[in-house]
């Protein structure tokens, strides 16, 4: 018995409680490990930590212990969380999208956008900018002749699916324009070069496009002219211009939960919280991250702001801020010394932030809570190949039967690889703790209501029986409004006086109508000639068959 007998030489042990004697060797470091087996050590430590008399004994060194039970100790050592065991898994090769020439443009956007119907990927294109739109089931090798969305005259820098219509996507480009596209329900059968609307207002390339989370047809764009424009896509009008707010390039823009505020990260190292309808800065933090490399800032569900950036020593950082008291961060964590920009993807239902570094081969994920240190590291998913970009699936597009809580679309140099994040559960029943009601496709407000000052929280849906996409009925309204209002918008910009604006729309409308009629006539002629040609070919084929 190594623990009940004195070690000798340093004095005798004294009994302190229920036959447990205190060896004199307690004062000697390394004596316990020298005398005891593994099982004896464990029993020794447990009996002593659970015994208040022993801890208060004068010969026991004071390490700051207090008499606590084992459950309390476990709670302090290991934080309880249902997301501790989230694990990622890449799908098999036959479920990837292969032979895709992912864009090489030097811009720190995600290059990929996903919704429950389609995955869109910015690709290399000669003579302009283009992106692929693939139905989710269209996996395998993608033919080089597969149709693209190719209306831009410069490289596409950013794309974003409309949250209220799964067939509408916006794109920003180096050609200084924003275009909004309508994708056919079953995907593209021929290349699409005519957008629903072209939004012109930026003088330099447009690097950021993002839809309003709760209002229909409200789109924000930010360009390298340091200008933020908020558009009513239904009329093609720029209704809010945020000029003179940012003195340098805007790195990121994010709406808050109900779309009443935006937060931005700028090259001047400031993070700003802006009320876009009042056109005023609510809060700003100088040198949120002191490094010169690009920052990112996103709103969380509780109104706090999560940022990623670089320290003065070029270490990657993440930080949590309260806009009400933005001078001091709630929490700051330094990660590593890699130079890839960290792209944050946030799930408001589970409060998990996923960080994907451009050029990294890993996805780190963190849980945000009200307990210190507030940002809790969960795990890292790693692969061998670095990522060129990343798409993030909306919650309603996930498979709830497999306890899937996130799905990423990782861009390699020549392919797109889905990665599934799962919480392991033994039960096959619906896990309502993993899937609280989430934002659905219905909008809470019309564009006009939001511009008038109203706010609306997202309309939530349950995923208990899975998400069934409904019919999208918005596109006809968008087309009608654009045809009626776009000519008027053009004259507002070009007319020198207000009196002329009222008289010119009718003339321009007539000219536009004539142009459309001519185009329709030419298309009819073309169809007629093609029909004749087809008839001739059929006749020739029948002769050959005979």
XYZ file of C-alpha atoms in Angstrom:
546
model
C 0.000 0.000 0.000
C 1.816 3.014 -1.216
C -0.624 5.712 -0.081
C -1.547 4.587 3.426
C 2.021 4.254 4.630
C 4.523 7.036 5.219
C 7.323 7.199 2.674
C 9.914 7.598 5.378
C 12.691 10.125 5.760
C 10.402 13.156 5.692
C 8.147 12.376 8.673
C 5.088 10.204 9.256
C 1.668 10.622 7.699
C -1.296 11.491 9.870
C -4.777 9.997 9.584
C -7.281 12.677 8.639
C -10.563 11.004 7.682
C -12.084 7.514 7.563
C -8.755 5.731 7.715
C -7.075 7.806 4.997
C -3.586 8.737 6.085
C -1.633 11.655 4.670
C 1.800 10.547 3.493
C 4.746 12.816 4.128
C 5.701 12.262 0.495
C 2.795 14.583 -0.526
C 5.281 17.412 -0.226
C 7.667 15.745 -2.666
C 6.896 16.182 -6.338
C 6.914 12.991 -8.326
C 6.677 10.746 -5.259
C 3.112 9.635 -5.981
C 3.874 8.535 -9.533
C 6.948 6.698 -8.338
C 5.071 4.691 -5.727
C 1.625 4.053 -7.239
C 0.030 2.202 -10.101
C -2.414 4.003 -12.429
C -5.533 2.711 -10.651
C -4.161 3.675 -7.249
C -3.426 7.222 -8.491
C -6.993 7.682 -9.752
C -8.504 6.363 -6.512
C -6.163 8.516 -4.489
C -7.022 11.741 -6.325
C -10.776 11.056 -6.319
C -10.878 10.283 -2.598
C -8.870 13.365 -1.724
C -10.691 15.795 -4.029
C -14.079 14.610 -2.756
C -13.151 14.972 0.920
C -13.417 18.402 2.518
C -11.499 17.278 5.644
C -8.528 16.290 3.557
C -8.551 19.531 1.588
C -8.576 21.544 4.821
C -5.754 19.506 6.382
C -2.720 21.707 7.201
C -0.313 19.390 5.331
C -2.255 19.595 2.049
C -0.882 22.294 -0.282
C -3.473 24.943 -1.168
C -4.091 24.773 -4.938
C -7.333 26.746 -4.822
C -9.555 23.638 -4.630
C -13.037 23.858 -3.162
C -15.160 20.901 -2.026
C -17.203 20.173 -5.197
C -18.805 17.038 -6.499
C -17.680 15.253 -9.648
C -20.589 16.540 -11.803
C -19.639 20.154 -11.063
C -16.010 19.369 -11.882
C -17.017 17.810 -15.214
C -19.172 20.806 -16.063
C -16.249 23.127 -15.488
C -13.788 21.083 -17.510
C -16.028 20.154 -20.473
C -18.639 22.658 -21.697
C -22.023 21.112 -22.354
C -23.164 21.600 -25.964
C -25.223 19.515 -28.375
C -22.885 20.639 -31.162
C -19.637 19.360 -29.622
C -19.653 16.309 -31.871
C -20.574 17.969 -35.172
C -18.523 16.321 -37.880
C -18.032 17.078 -41.562
C -17.909 14.609 -44.414
C -17.246 15.204 -48.102
C -19.558 13.402 -50.509
C -18.367 10.721 -52.925
C -16.817 11.704 -56.246
C -19.920 10.842 -58.269
C -21.892 13.424 -56.233
C -19.446 16.263 -57.019
C -19.658 18.721 -59.919
C -16.592 18.032 -62.073
C -14.683 19.785 -64.848
C -15.670 23.322 -63.858
C -13.205 26.129 -64.587
C -13.601 28.142 -61.373
C -12.861 31.871 -61.726
C -9.308 33.018 -61.077
C -10.199 36.665 -60.522
C -8.410 38.260 -57.561
C -11.392 39.225 -55.452
C -12.186 37.926 -51.968
C -15.746 36.744 -52.493
C -17.091 33.222 -52.109
C -17.540 32.663 -55.926
C -20.458 30.319 -55.169
C -24.112 30.704 -54.145
C -26.549 27.904 -53.291
C -30.272 27.542 -52.643
C -32.574 24.490 -52.347
C -32.856 24.249 -56.169
C -29.595 25.412 -57.741
C -25.885 25.894 -57.213
C -24.314 28.883 -59.009
C -20.547 29.085 -59.587
C -18.528 31.949 -61.078
C -16.323 30.565 -63.855
C -13.556 31.620 -66.202
C -14.992 33.105 -69.391
C -13.370 34.658 -72.432
C -14.678 38.007 -73.628
C -16.689 38.870 -70.521
C -18.022 37.397 -67.304
C -20.124 34.295 -66.763
C -21.388 31.924 -64.117
C -22.848 28.444 -64.160
C -26.262 27.636 -62.711
C -26.696 23.904 -62.094
C -29.690 22.062 -60.622
C -28.527 20.359 -57.421
C -29.078 16.905 -58.932
C -26.880 17.697 -61.977
C -23.752 16.070 -60.516
C -20.863 14.417 -62.316
C -18.855 15.848 -65.186
C -20.207 19.143 -66.525
C -19.789 19.426 -70.290
C -17.811 22.415 -71.589
C -20.773 23.345 -73.787
C -23.163 23.511 -70.801
C -25.145 26.807 -70.989
C -24.019 29.711 -68.803
C -25.349 33.069 -67.632
C -23.167 35.353 -69.719
C -24.554 38.892 -70.021
C -21.727 40.791 -68.299
C -18.928 42.338 -70.355
C -16.398 42.002 -67.498
C -15.594 39.239 -64.973
C -18.342 38.480 -62.442
C -17.198 39.206 -58.878
C -20.166 38.276 -56.694
C -23.513 36.452 -56.952
C -26.422 36.057 -54.531
C -29.712 34.130 -54.735
C -32.897 35.956 -53.807
C -34.139 34.564 -50.443
C -37.786 34.944 -51.554
C -37.550 33.404 -55.020
C -35.315 30.417 -55.756
C -35.181 31.243 -59.471
C -33.868 34.807 -59.166
C -30.163 35.588 -58.808
C -28.236 38.871 -58.766
C -24.676 39.356 -60.021
C -22.117 42.157 -59.710
C -19.278 42.604 -62.175
C -16.158 44.496 -63.193
C -18.286 46.118 -65.915
C -19.755 48.377 -63.139
C -23.270 46.917 -63.435
C -25.565 44.765 -61.339
C -27.804 42.341 -63.219
C -30.787 40.368 -61.985
C -31.544 37.085 -63.753
C -34.534 34.762 -63.956
C -33.508 31.101 -64.158
C -36.036 28.664 -65.718
C -37.641 26.278 -63.241
C -35.741 23.226 -64.519
C -32.449 25.013 -65.158
C -30.832 26.449 -68.268
C -31.268 24.782 -71.633
C -29.444 27.540 -73.528
C -27.074 30.299 -72.479
C -28.782 33.270 -70.847
C -27.548 36.697 -71.935
C -30.641 38.860 -71.317
C -31.174 39.802 -67.650
C -34.535 40.753 -66.221
C -33.063 44.123 -65.307
C -29.706 45.919 -65.468
C -28.985 48.202 -62.505
C -26.563 50.975 -63.452
C -25.261 53.438 -60.899
C -21.718 52.466 -59.938
C -18.694 54.096 -61.573
C -16.275 51.270 -60.674
C -16.487 47.501 -60.412
C -19.232 46.037 -58.218
C -17.793 43.541 -55.737
C -20.725 42.917 -53.368
C -24.409 42.125 -53.962
C -26.746 41.016 -51.174
C -30.545 40.789 -50.951
C -32.644 42.192 -48.119
C -33.583 39.329 -45.750
C -37.276 40.188 -45.271
C -38.396 42.733 -47.929
C -39.283 41.680 -51.465
C -37.137 42.950 -54.355
C -34.746 45.051 -52.240
C -31.120 44.579 -53.304
C -27.923 46.156 -51.953
C -24.776 46.593 -54.028
C -21.355 47.949 -53.049
C -18.633 48.938 -55.492
C -14.999 49.938 -55.557
C -16.236 53.531 -55.947
C -16.853 53.307 -52.144
C -20.567 53.659 -52.792
C -23.441 51.557 -51.426
C -26.673 51.590 -53.436
C -29.968 50.026 -52.335
C -32.250 49.213 -55.272
C -35.921 48.510 -55.728
C -35.529 45.717 -58.272
C -39.265 45.820 -59.032
C -38.862 49.240 -60.620
C -35.145 49.229 -61.452
C -34.598 52.356 -59.342
C -31.743 53.271 -57.020
C -33.626 54.598 -53.991
C -30.785 54.930 -51.443
C -27.225 56.074 -52.170
C -24.770 55.932 -49.253
C -22.074 58.330 -50.397
C -19.253 59.852 -48.317
C -19.648 57.160 -45.635
C -16.683 55.024 -46.666
C -13.412 56.700 -47.698
C -11.914 53.483 -49.077
C -12.793 50.053 -50.536
C -15.674 48.244 -48.811
C -14.694 44.673 -47.908
C -18.057 43.345 -46.714
C -21.675 44.367 -46.108
C -24.226 42.419 -44.049
C -27.888 43.034 -43.157
C -29.118 42.407 -39.634
C -31.885 39.892 -38.861
C -34.834 42.116 -39.862
C -32.968 44.255 -42.392
C -33.221 47.542 -40.500
C -29.431 48.020 -40.238
C -26.291 47.061 -42.136
C -22.752 46.555 -40.880
C -19.744 47.143 -43.109
C -16.003 46.453 -42.997
C -13.789 48.904 -44.859
C -10.158 49.177 -45.906
C -9.755 52.095 -43.460
C -9.899 49.376 -40.713
C -13.272 50.582 -39.426
C -16.380 48.536 -38.767
C -19.531 50.639 -39.153
C -23.164 50.066 -38.219
C -25.396 52.076 -40.560
C -29.105 52.870 -40.706
C -29.481 52.920 -44.502
C -32.880 54.667 -44.628
C -31.701 57.526 -42.396
C -28.318 57.404 -44.172
C -26.440 57.776 -40.890
C -23.733 55.842 -39.050
C -25.102 54.475 -35.752
C -21.777 53.146 -34.419
C -18.242 52.677 -35.678
C -15.074 51.080 -34.375
C -11.663 52.218 -35.589
C -8.971 49.539 -35.947
C -11.306 46.659 -35.150
C -8.410 44.544 -36.450
C -5.098 46.321 -36.812
C -3.711 44.278 -39.708
C -3.732 45.581 -43.279
C -5.398 42.496 -44.809
C -9.171 42.454 -45.533
C -11.734 42.170 -42.736
C -15.221 40.675 -42.675
C -18.144 41.680 -40.436
C -21.524 39.975 -40.000
C -24.557 40.558 -37.803
C -25.605 37.800 -35.375
C -29.199 37.002 -34.443
C -28.943 38.856 -31.090
C -27.689 42.061 -32.751
C -24.010 41.592 -31.892
C -21.359 41.746 -34.613
C -18.847 39.028 -35.423
C -15.674 40.074 -37.282
C -12.673 38.340 -38.795
C -9.410 40.067 -39.645
C -5.699 40.245 -38.951
C -3.586 41.499 -36.066
C -0.637 43.845 -36.452
C 1.596 40.756 -36.511
C -0.495 39.278 -39.382
C -2.163 36.671 -37.165
C -5.723 35.844 -38.117
C -8.243 37.019 -35.536
C -11.931 36.726 -34.791
C -13.801 39.084 -32.497
C -17.270 39.685 -31.049
C -18.676 43.213 -30.592
C -21.739 44.839 -29.053
C -22.890 47.770 -31.256
C -24.260 49.531 -28.155
C -20.735 49.606 -26.692
C -18.434 49.020 -29.615
C -15.266 50.556 -28.155
C -14.227 47.341 -26.409
C -14.725 43.861 -27.891
C -16.713 41.244 -25.985
C -14.148 38.650 -27.024
C -11.050 38.415 -29.240
C -9.327 35.196 -30.362
C -6.121 34.787 -32.338
C -6.024 31.742 -34.589
C -2.980 31.266 -36.811
C -0.593 33.092 -39.143
C -2.072 32.062 -42.486
C -2.731 34.897 -44.935
C -6.072 33.703 -46.416
C -9.101 35.912 -45.743
C -11.561 34.208 -43.363
C -15.080 34.055 -44.834
C -17.686 33.709 -42.041
C -20.942 31.781 -42.614
C -23.528 32.096 -39.849
C -26.474 29.901 -38.848
C -28.854 32.045 -36.745
C -30.882 28.989 -35.660
C -27.993 27.215 -33.921
C -25.710 30.246 -33.341
C -22.800 28.491 -35.052
C -20.258 30.406 -37.130
C -18.266 28.509 -39.763
C -14.962 30.053 -40.882
C -13.594 29.161 -44.312
C -10.244 30.677 -45.238
C -9.534 31.295 -48.902
C -6.615 29.048 -49.797
C -7.105 26.980 -46.629
C -8.005 23.319 -46.673
C -10.166 23.439 -43.533
C -13.461 24.713 -42.129
C -13.428 25.746 -38.465
C -16.649 26.127 -36.552
C -17.502 27.980 -33.359
C -20.567 28.290 -31.154
C -21.605 31.742 -29.912
C -23.158 31.754 -26.412
C -23.845 34.123 -23.508
C -21.157 32.430 -21.373
C -17.519 33.495 -21.317
C -15.475 33.274 -23.477
C -18.625 33.721 -25.680
C -16.974 32.272 -28.812
C -16.421 28.545 -28.216
C -14.324 26.474 -30.593
C -16.114 23.274 -31.642
C -14.062 21.461 -34.257
C -12.247 21.625 -37.594
C -13.059 19.826 -40.817
C -9.908 19.318 -42.897
C -9.167 18.001 -46.368
C -6.059 17.871 -48.544
C -7.140 20.312 -51.255
C -7.248 24.101 -50.688
C -10.524 25.901 -51.314
C -10.942 28.593 -53.981
C -14.387 29.571 -52.727
C -17.338 28.284 -50.738
C -21.122 28.130 -51.042
C -23.436 27.805 -48.025
C -26.855 26.154 -48.240
C -29.865 27.815 -46.612
C -31.319 25.817 -43.699
C -34.474 24.896 -45.626
C -32.351 23.040 -48.181
C -30.883 20.549 -45.687
C -31.827 16.921 -45.054
C -33.388 16.899 -41.576
C -33.700 13.084 -41.601
C -29.900 12.788 -41.515
C -29.471 15.450 -38.775
C -27.663 17.648 -41.301
C -27.134 21.106 -39.785
C -25.024 22.668 -42.572
C -23.913 21.960 -46.119
C -21.043 23.634 -47.914
C -20.093 23.605 -51.583
C -16.314 23.757 -51.690
C -14.725 25.064 -54.885
C -11.523 23.393 -56.057
C -9.621 24.478 -59.131
C -11.688 22.224 -61.415
C -14.638 20.992 -59.366
C -17.239 21.739 -56.706
C -17.433 19.345 -53.751
C -20.391 19.288 -51.326
C -19.453 18.888 -47.640
C -22.125 17.786 -45.166
C -22.039 18.776 -41.463
C -23.966 16.354 -39.247
C -24.828 15.989 -35.552
C -24.782 12.254 -34.761
C -28.053 11.075 -33.208
C -29.272 7.516 -32.629
C -32.970 8.305 -33.028
C -34.609 8.566 -36.439
C -37.235 10.998 -35.123
C -37.244 14.703 -35.983
C -34.729 16.489 -33.744
C -36.554 19.684 -32.819
C -33.631 20.958 -30.724
C -31.447 20.957 -33.869
C -34.118 22.445 -36.107
C -36.023 25.316 -34.517
C -38.336 27.195 -36.893
C -36.203 28.828 -39.580
C -36.597 31.659 -42.083
C -38.844 30.613 -44.967
C -39.125 31.897 -48.538
C -42.042 34.260 -47.879
C -41.221 37.945 -47.507
C -42.502 39.963 -44.547
C -42.652 43.290 -46.411
C -43.007 44.720 -49.884
C -40.183 46.953 -51.111
C -42.310 50.111 -50.853
C -43.190 49.355 -47.212
C -39.535 48.955 -46.266
C -38.474 52.174 -47.995
C -41.301 53.958 -46.137
C -39.734 52.906 -42.824
C -41.468 49.668 -41.824
C -39.543 46.662 -40.448
C -40.519 42.999 -40.394
C -38.909 39.934 -38.835
C -38.391 36.861 -41.040
C -41.470 34.658 -41.496
C -40.489 31.339 -39.928
C -41.377 27.837 -41.108
C -41.054 24.416 -39.479
C -38.807 21.779 -41.034
C -40.504 18.898 -39.230
C -41.852 17.362 -42.439
C -39.041 18.674 -44.639
C -39.133 21.721 -46.902
C -41.275 21.515 -50.052
C -40.499 24.355 -52.488
C -43.583 26.237 -53.621
C -44.294 27.856 -56.968
C -42.495 31.169 -57.498
C -45.045 33.756 -58.596
C -42.995 36.942 -58.280
C -41.285 37.119 -61.641
C -44.209 38.388 -63.741
C -44.669 41.320 -61.390
C -40.974 42.176 -61.664
C -41.055 42.104 -65.468
C -44.177 44.239 -65.696
C -42.824 46.908 -63.355
C -39.513 47.090 -65.160
C -41.088 47.589 -68.592
C -43.312 50.345 -67.245
C -40.756 52.229 -65.201
C -37.321 51.698 -66.709
C -37.723 54.338 -69.503
C -38.846 56.900 -66.934
C -35.769 56.168 -64.847
C -33.465 56.753 -67.806
C -34.967 60.154 -68.586
C -34.598 61.241 -64.981
C -30.837 60.759 -65.297
C -30.468 62.282 -68.754
C -32.967 65.159 -68.847
C -31.498 68.584 -67.961
C -34.749 69.992 -66.530
C -37.692 68.551 -64.585
C -40.246 69.887 -67.103
C -38.796 67.747 -69.882
C -39.037 64.564 -67.799
C -42.841 64.543 -67.888
C -43.038 64.881 -71.694
C -40.337 62.448 -72.834
C -41.464 59.095 -71.307
C -44.281 58.640 -73.848
C -41.895 59.232 -76.797
C -39.317 56.845 -75.381
C -42.018 54.269 -74.616
C -43.197 54.399 -78.250
C -39.609 54.001 -79.471
C -39.102 51.069 -77.122
C -42.358 49.486 -78.328
C -41.338 49.877 -81.983
C -37.990 48.280 -81.204
C -39.684 45.322 -79.497
C -42.140 44.881 -82.393
C -39.286 44.871 -84.913
C -37.461 42.276 -82.846
C -40.599 40.108 -82.645
C -41.066 40.361 -86.438
C -37.443 39.367 -87.093
C -37.819 36.398 -84.729
C -40.984 35.290 -86.548
C -39.159 35.490 -89.893
C -36.277 33.482 -88.462
C -38.627 30.815 -87.097
C -40.403 30.615 -90.479
C -37.143 30.122 -92.363
C -35.994 27.488 -89.869
C -39.284 25.617 -90.203
C -38.845 25.511 -94.008
C -35.286 24.274 -93.592
C -36.397 21.561 -91.158
C -39.148 20.445 -93.580
C -36.588 20.137 -96.399
C -34.223 18.126 -94.216
C -37.034 15.802 -93.135
C -37.960 15.262 -96.791
C -34.337 14.419 -97.651
C -34.098 12.029 -94.724
C -37.258 10.211 -95.785
C -35.802 9.747 -99.293
C -32.581 8.326 -97.862
C -34.571 5.959 -95.650
C -36.483 4.665 -98.690
